[in-house]
Coordinates of C-alpha atoms in Angstrom, one line a residue:
Chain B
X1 CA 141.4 68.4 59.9
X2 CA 143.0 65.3 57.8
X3 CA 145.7 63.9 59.9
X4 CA 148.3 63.9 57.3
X5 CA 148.4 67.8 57.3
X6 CA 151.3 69.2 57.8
X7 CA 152.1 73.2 58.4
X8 CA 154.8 74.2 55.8
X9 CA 155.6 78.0 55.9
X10 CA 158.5 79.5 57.0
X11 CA 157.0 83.2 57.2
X12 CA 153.6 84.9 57.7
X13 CA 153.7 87.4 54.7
X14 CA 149.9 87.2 54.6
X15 CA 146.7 85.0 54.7
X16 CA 147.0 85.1 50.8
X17 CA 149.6 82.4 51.4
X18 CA 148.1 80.7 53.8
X19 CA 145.7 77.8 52.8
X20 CA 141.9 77.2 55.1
X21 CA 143.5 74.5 56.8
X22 CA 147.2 76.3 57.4
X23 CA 144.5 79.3 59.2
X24 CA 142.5 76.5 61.4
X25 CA 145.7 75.0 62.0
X26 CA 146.6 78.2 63.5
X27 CA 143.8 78.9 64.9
X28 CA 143.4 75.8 66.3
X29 CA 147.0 75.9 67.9
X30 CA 146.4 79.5 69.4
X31 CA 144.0 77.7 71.5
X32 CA 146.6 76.4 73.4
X33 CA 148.1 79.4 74.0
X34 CA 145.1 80.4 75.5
X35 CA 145.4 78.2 78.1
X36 CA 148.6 79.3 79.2
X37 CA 147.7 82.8 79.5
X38 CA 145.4 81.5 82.4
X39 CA 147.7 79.7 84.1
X40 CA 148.9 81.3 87.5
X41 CA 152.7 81.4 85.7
X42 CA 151.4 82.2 82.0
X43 CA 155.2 81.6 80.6
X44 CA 156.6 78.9 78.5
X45 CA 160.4 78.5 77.6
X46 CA 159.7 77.3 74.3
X47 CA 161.3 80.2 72.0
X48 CA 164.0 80.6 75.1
X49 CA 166.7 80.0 72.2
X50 CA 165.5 82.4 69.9
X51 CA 166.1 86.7 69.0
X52 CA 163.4 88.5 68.0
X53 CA 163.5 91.8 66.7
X54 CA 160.3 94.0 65.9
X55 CA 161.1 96.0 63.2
X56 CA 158.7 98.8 63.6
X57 CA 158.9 101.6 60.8
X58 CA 155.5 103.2 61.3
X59 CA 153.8 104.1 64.9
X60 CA 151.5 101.2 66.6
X61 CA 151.1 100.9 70.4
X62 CA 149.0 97.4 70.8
X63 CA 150.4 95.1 67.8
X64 CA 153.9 96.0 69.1
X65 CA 152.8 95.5 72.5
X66 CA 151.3 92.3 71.8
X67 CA 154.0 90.7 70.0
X68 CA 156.4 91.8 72.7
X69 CA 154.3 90.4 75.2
X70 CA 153.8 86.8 73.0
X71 CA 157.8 87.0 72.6
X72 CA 158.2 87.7 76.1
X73 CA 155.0 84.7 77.3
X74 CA 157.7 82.3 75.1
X75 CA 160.9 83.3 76.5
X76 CA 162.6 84.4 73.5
X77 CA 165.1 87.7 73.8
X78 CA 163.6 90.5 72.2
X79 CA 164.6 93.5 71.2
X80 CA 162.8 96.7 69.5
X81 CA 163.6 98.9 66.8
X82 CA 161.7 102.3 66.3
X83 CA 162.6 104.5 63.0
X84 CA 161.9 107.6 65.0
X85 CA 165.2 107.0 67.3
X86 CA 167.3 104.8 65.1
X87 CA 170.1 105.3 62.1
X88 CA 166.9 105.7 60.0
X89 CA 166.7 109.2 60.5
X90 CA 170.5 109.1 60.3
X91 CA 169.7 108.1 56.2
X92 CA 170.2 104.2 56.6
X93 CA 168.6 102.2 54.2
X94 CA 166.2 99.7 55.0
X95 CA 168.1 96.9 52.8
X96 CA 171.0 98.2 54.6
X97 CA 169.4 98.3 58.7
X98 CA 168.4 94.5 58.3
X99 CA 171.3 93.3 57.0
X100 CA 172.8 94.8 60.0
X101 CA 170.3 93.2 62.3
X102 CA 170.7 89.9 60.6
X103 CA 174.6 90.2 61.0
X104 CA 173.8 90.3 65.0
X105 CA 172.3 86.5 64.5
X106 CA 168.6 87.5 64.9
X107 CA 166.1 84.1 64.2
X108 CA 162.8 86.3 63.5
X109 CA 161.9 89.4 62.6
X110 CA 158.3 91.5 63.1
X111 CA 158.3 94.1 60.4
X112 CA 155.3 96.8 60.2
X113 CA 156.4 99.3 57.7
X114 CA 154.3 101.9 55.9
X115 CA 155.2 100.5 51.7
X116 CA 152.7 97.6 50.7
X117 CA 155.4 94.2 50.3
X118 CA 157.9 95.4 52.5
X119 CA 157.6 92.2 54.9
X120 CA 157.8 90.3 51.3
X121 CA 161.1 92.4 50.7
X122 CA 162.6 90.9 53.9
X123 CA 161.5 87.9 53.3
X124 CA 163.9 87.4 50.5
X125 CA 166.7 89.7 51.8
X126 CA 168.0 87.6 55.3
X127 CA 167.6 84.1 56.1
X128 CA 165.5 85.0 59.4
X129 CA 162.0 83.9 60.0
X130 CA 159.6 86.5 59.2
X131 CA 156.0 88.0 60.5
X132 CA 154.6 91.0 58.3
X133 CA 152.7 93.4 61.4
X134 CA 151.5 95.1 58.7
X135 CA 152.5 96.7 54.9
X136 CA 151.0 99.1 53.6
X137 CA 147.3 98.8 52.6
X138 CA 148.8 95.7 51.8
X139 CA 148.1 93.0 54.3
X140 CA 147.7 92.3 58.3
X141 CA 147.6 88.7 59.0
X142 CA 147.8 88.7 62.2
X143 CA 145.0 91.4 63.4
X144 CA 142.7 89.3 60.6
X145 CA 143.8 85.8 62.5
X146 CA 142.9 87.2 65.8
X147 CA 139.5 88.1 64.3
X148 CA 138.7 85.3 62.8
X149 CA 140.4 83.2 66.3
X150 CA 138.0 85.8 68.1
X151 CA 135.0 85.0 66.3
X152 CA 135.5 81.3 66.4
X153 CA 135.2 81.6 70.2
X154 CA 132.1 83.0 70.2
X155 CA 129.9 81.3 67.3
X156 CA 132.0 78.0 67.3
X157 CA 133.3 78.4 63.5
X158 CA 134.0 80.9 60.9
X159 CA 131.9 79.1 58.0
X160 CA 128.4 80.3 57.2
X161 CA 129.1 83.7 59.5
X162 CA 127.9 87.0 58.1
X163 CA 129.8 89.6 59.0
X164 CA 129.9 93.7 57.7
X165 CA 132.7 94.9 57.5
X166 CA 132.4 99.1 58.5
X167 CA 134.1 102.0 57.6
X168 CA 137.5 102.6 55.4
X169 CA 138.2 99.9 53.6
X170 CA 140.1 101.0 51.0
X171 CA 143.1 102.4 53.0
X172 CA 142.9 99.0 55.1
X173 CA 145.0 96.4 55.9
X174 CA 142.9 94.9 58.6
X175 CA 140.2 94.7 56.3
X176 CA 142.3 92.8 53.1
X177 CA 143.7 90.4 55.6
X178 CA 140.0 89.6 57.0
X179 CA 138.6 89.5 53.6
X180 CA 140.7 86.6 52.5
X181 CA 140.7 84.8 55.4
X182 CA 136.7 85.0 56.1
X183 CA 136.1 84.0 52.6
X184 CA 138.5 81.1 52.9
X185 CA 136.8 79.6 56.1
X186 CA 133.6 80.3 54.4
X187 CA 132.3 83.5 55.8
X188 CA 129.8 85.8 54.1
X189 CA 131.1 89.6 53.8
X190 CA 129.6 93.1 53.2
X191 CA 131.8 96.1 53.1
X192 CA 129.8 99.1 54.2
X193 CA 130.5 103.0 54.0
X194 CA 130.7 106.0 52.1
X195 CA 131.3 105.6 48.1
X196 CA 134.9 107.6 48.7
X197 CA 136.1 105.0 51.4
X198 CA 135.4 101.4 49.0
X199 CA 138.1 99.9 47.3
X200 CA 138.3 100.1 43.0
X201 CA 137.2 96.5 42.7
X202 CA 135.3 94.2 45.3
X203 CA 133.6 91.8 43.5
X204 CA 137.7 90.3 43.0
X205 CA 137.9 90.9 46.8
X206 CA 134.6 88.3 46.6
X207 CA 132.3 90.9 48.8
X208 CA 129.6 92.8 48.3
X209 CA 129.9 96.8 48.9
X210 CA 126.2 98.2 50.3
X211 CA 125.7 102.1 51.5
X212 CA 123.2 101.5 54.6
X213 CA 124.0 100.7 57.9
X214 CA 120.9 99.5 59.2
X215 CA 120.5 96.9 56.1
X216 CA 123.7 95.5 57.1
X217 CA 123.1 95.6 60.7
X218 CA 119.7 93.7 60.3
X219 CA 121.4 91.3 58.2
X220 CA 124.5 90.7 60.1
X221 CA 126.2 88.4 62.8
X222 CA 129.4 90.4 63.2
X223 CA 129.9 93.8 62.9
X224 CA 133.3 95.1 62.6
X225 CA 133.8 98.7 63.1
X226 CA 137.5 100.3 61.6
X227 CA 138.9 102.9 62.9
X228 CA 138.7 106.5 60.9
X229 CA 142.1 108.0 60.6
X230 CA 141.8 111.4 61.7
X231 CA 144.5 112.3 58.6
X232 CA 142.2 111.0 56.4
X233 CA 139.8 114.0 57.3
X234 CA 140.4 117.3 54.8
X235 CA 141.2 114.9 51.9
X236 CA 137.7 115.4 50.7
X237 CA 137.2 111.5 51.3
X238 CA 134.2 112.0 53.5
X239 CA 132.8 115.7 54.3
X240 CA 133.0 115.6 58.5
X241 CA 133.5 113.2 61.0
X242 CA 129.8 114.5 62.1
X243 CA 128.7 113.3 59.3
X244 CA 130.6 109.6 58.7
X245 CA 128.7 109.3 62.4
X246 CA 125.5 110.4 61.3
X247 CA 125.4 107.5 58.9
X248 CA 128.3 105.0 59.2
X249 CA 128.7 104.9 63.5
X250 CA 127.0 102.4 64.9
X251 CA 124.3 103.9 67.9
X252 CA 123.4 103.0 71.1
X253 CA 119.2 102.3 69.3
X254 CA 120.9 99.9 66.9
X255 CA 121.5 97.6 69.9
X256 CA 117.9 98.2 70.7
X257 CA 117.0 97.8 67.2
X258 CA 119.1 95.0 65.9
X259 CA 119.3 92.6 68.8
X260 CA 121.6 89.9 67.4
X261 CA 124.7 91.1 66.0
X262 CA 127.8 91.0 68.1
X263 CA 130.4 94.3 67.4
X264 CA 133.9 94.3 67.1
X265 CA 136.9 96.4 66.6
X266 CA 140.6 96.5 65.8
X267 CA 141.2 99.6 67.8
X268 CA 141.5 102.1 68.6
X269 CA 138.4 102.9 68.9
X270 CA 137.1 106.9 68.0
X271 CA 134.5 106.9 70.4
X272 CA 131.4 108.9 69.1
X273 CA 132.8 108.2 65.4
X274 CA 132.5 104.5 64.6
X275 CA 131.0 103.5 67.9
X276 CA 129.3 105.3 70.3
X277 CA 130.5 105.3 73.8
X278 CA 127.8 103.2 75.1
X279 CA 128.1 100.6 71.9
X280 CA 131.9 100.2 72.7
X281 CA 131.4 99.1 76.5
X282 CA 128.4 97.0 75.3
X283 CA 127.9 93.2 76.1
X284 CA 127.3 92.8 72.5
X285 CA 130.9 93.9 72.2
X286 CA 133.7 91.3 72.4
X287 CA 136.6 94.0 71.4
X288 CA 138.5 93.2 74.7
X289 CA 138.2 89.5 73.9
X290 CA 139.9 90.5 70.6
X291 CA 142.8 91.7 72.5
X292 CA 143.5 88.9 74.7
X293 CA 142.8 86.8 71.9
X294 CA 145.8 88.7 70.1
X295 CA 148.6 87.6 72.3
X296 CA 147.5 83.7 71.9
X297 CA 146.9 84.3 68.1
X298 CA 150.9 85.9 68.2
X299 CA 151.9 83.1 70.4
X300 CA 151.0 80.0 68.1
X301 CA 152.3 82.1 64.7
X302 CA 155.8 82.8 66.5
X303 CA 155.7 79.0 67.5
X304 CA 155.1 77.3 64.6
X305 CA 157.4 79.9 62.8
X306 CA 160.1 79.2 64.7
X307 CA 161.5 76.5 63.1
X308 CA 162.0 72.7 63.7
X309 CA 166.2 72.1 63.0
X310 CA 168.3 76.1 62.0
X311 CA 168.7 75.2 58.8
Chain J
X1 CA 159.2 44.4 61.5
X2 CA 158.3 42.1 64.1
X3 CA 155.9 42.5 66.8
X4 CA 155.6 40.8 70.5
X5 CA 152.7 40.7 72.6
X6 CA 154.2 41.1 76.1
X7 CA 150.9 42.7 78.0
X8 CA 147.5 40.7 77.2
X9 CA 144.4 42.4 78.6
X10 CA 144.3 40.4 81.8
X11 CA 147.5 40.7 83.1
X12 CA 147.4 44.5 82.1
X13 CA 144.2 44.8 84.6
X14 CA 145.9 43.3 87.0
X15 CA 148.7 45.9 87.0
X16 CA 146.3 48.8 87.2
X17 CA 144.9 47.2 90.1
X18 CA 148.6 47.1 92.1
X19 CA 149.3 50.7 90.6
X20 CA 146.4 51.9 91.8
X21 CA 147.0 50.3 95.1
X22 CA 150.5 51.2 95.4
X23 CA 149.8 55.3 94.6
X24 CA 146.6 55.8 97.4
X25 CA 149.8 53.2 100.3
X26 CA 151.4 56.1 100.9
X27 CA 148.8 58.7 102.3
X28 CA 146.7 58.6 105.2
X29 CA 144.4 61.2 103.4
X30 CA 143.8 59.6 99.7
X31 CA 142.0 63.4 99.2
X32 CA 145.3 64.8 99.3
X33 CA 146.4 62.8 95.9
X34 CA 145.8 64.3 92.4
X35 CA 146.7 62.1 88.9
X36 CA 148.1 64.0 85.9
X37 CA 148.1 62.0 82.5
X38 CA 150.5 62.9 80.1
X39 CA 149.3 63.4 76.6
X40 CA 148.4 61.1 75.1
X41 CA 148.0 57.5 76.3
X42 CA 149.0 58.7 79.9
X43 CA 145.5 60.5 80.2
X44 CA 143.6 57.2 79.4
X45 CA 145.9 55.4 81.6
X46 CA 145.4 58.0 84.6
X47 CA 142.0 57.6 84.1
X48 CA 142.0 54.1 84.6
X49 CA 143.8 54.8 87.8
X50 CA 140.8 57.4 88.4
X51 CA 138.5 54.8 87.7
X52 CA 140.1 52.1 89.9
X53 CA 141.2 54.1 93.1
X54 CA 137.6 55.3 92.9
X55 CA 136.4 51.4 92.8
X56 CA 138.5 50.9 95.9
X57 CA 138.9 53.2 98.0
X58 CA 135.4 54.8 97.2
X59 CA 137.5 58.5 96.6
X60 CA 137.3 60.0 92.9
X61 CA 140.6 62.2 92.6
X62 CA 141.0 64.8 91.0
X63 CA 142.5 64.0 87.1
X64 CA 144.2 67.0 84.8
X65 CA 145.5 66.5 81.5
X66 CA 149.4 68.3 80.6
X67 CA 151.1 68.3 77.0
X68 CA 154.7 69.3 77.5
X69 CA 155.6 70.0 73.6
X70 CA 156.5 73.7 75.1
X71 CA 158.8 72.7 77.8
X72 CA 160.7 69.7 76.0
X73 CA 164.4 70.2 75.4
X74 CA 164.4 67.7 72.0
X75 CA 161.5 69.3 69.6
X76 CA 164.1 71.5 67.4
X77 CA 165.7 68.2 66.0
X78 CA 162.9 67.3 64.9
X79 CA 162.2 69.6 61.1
X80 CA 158.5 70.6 62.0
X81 CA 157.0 71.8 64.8
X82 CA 155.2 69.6 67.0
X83 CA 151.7 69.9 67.2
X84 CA 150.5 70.8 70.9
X85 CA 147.8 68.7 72.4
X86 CA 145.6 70.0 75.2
X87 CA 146.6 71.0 78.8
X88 CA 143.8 70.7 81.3
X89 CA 144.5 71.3 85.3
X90 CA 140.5 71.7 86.4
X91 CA 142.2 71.8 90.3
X92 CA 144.3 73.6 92.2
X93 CA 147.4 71.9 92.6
X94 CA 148.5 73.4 95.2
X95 CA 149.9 71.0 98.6
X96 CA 148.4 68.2 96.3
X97 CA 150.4 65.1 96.1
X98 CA 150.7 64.8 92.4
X99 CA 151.1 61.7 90.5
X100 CA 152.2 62.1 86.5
X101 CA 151.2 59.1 84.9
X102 CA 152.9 58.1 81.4
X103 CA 152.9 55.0 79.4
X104 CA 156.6 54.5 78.5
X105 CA 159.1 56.0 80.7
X106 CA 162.3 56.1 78.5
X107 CA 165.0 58.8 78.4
X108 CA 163.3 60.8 81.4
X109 CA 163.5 64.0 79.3
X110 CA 159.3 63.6 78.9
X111 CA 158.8 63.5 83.2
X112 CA 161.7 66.7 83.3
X113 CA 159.5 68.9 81.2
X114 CA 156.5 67.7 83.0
X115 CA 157.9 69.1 86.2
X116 CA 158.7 72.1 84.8
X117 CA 155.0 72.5 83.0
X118 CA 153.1 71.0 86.5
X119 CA 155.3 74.2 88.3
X120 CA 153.6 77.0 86.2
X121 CA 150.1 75.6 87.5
X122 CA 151.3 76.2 91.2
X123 CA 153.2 74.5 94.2
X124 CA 152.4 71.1 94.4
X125 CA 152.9 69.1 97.8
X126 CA 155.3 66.6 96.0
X127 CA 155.1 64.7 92.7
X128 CA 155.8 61.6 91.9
X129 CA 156.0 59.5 88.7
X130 CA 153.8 56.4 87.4
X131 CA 154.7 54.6 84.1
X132 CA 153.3 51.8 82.6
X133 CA 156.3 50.2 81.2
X134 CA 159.9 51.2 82.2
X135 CA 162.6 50.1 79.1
X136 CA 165.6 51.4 80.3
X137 CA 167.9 53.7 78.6
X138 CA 167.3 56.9 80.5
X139 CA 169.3 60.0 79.5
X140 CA 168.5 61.7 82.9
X141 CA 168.8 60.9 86.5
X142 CA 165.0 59.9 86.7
X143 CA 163.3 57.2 87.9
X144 CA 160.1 56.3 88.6
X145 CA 157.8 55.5 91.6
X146 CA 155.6 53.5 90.5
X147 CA 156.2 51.0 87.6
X148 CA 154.1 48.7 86.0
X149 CA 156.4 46.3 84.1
X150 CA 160.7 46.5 83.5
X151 CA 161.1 45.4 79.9
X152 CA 164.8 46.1 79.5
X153 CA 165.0 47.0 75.3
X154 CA 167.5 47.9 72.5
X155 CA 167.6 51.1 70.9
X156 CA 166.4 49.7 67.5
X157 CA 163.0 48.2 69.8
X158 CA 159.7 49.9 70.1
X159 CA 157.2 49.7 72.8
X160 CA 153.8 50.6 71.8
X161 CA 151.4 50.4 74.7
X162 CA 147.6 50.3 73.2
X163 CA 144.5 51.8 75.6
X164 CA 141.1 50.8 75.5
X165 CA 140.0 54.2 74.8
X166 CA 142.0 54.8 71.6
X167 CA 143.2 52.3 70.3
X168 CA 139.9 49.6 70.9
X169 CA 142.3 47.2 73.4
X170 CA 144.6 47.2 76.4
X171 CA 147.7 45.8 75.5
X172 CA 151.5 46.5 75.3
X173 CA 153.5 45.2 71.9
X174 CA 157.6 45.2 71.7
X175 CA 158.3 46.1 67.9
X176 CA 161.7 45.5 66.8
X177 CA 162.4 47.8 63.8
X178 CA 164.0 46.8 60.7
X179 CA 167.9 46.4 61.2
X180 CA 171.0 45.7 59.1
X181 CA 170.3 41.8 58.9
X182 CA 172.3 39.7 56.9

């Protein structure tokens, strides 16, 4: 990294903002973080004069978890907003709740709300700091940062990797967010599963779509399995969750078969739909890493978010 | 933008030789020591202490690197955030006599957010401060141990202590920064 580089955002909207070197510069800082989550006191006071609120509009146990946790690792004061027990349901626009927040001098928000360019929408609505948890079909930066952070660890760089991406990718954020940021570091990608589940247009996406599993598998370092939402089942998208096994779920004789790719996942996991059981709890399977890996990646993006002088 | 030699080579070797000296006179048990260089110069300067102690009293201690961007008090006046450096403790710090060594000891904030960043790693024995150069103007009540050199300064002066390691010599250089001059 030249030494005259210099991190200049103010939010994380998504990695389509974000430059190769702004996501090593991350990546490189989350690193750090690492290190303190090892420590025998894994707390810093660095964000000890900073509010936080998580804005969270649609359900998520671990991303809210593991911002709380980086928040918490960092000192700041947090607090959490569900829609399900809020003014929400009372009829309170969103314009309208984070203006409120921002009246109660809040420095960053965490917004995950189901509308593709909501975190933009906040963005340019209050003066806070913000981090998109996730829009829509729209963008996840930090669950793609986390698996690019987690793959670094484990081959030494993102450039030159293959990697498959599995499953739904049309209805995912996890995969857009990892599809720009794995082509920007230089990564190869396939996106792999039924016809139904593949976005209108990949080749602007810069991956190639394939329809068998074991191709990919052979051809692979990474394999990232997504999760199947169960609501997506009865829309005619894919005929049974039998069936998406049968030929998109990676088995227990693929290990066997393929003996070099390493499988991952942004949870939760459907065991005995994309993974079997025994694939899951696998050494090939760094999924737990990608947790841990999570709450460092959350760390540095808070940090370097949070400001030099209030402005 | 002038520039003073006030450390050549030599006499800088001769002042790791009495620091080293003077941090193993305390202790009966030198194995009870352990030196923490701040980042960055202060890791090449502790491991010059390392290096020396080991050259004398035939005991290599134990050495840890610490970056205290997260625990400084100052980084918010400053408009970008601070890249962090890395933190290594490869030992158990606890009932270890630690010794933090830094190359300019100036407004004490530096060695106050060390002590706070050496606590998360455990309970050390005691700690104690090494600088290289001491210029005055401290902001806190904190002094050091073991000093190297008093160079009393004004504000508008800059100490810039070179290490072998980095910057391809030992030496320390006062720079007096441009002023209003008539």
């Amino acid at each position: 990294m030249s030494t005259d580089y210099e991190f200049n955002h103010r939010h994380l909207l998504g990695l389509a903002d974000y430059s190769a070197q702004d996501i090593q510069y991350v990546l490189s800082q989350a690193d750090r973080f690492l290190e303190i989550l090892n420590r025998p006191v894994p707390k810093i006071p660095t964000l000890r004069d900073k509010t936080i609120v998580n804005l969270f509009y649609e359900n998520s146990t671990r991303t809210r978890l593991s911002f709380e946790l980086a928040q918490k690792r960092m000192g700041a004061d947090v607090v959490n907003f569900s829609s399900s027990s809020s003014s929400v349901s009372k009829g309170e626009s969103l314009k309208d709740t984070i203006r409120n927040i921002e009246s109660m001098k809040i420095d960053m928000v965490v917004v995950r709300h189901s509308s593709p360019g909501t975190a933009h929408f906040v963005a340019r609505t209050v003066n806070a700091a913000i981090l998109n948890a996730g829009d829509g079909a729209h963008e996840h930066p930090t669950q793609a940062l986390l698996d690019m952070f987690t793959m670094r660890q484990k081959f030494g760089k993102v450039a030159g990797l293959k990697v498959v991406i599995i499953g739904d990718i049309a209805h995912s954020r996890v995969v857009r967010s990892n599809i720009i940021g794995l082509r920007k570091l230089g990564a190869e990608v396939i996106i792999c599963g039924p016809k139904t589940l593949m976005p209108p247009s990949p080749d602007e996406l810069g991956v190639t779509v394939s329809h068998d599993l074991e191709a990919c598998l052979e051809w692979c370092d990474v394999a990232m399995a997504l999760r199947i939402q169960m609501e997506r089942q009865g829309q005619g998208l894919f005929p049974s969750l039998r069936e998406y096994h049968e030929r998109f779920g990676i088995k227990k004789r693929h290990l066997k078969e393929f003996p070099n790719f390493t499988i991952m996942h942004p949870g939760p996991v459907n065991r005995g739909v994309e993974l079997e059981s025994e694939v899951a709890d696998s050494e090939r399977s760094i999924i737990l890493n990608q947790v841990t890996n999570g709450l460092a990646v959350r760390m540095a993006a808070l940090y370097l978010l949070s400001g030099g002088q209030r402005i | 933008m002038q520039a003073a030699e006030i450390l050549t080579d030599e006499q800088y070797g001769k002042i790791i030789n009495r620091l080293a000296h003077q941090i193993v006179e305390p202790y009966d048990d030198v194995a009870s020591l352990a030196l923490v260089g701040m980042q960055r110069r202060g890791v090449f300067l502790a491991k010059m202490l390392q290096e020396r102690i080991h050259h004398f009293y035939n005991h290599k201690l134990p050495l840890g690197v610490l970056d205290v961007t997260f625990y400084r008090d100052d980084f918010r006046t400053k408009l970008k955030m601070p890249t962090v450096q890395v933190t290594e403790i490869p030992f158990d710090l606890t009932e270890k006599h630690v010794v933090l060594v830094d190359d300019v000891l100036y407004t004490g904030r530096t060695i106050r957010a060390a002590m706070d960043a050496l606590m998360s790693f455990g309970r050390p024995a005691s700690i104690k401060a090494c600088c290289l150069i001491d210029r005055g103007h401290r902001e806190l009540p904190i002094q050091a141990d073991y000093t190297g050199m008093f160079v009393p300064t004004y504000q508008n002066e800059e100490i810039q202590v070179e290490v072998a390691g980095l910057d391809g010599i030992n030496r320390v250089m006062v720079i007096q920064k441009e002023s209003a001059e008539t």
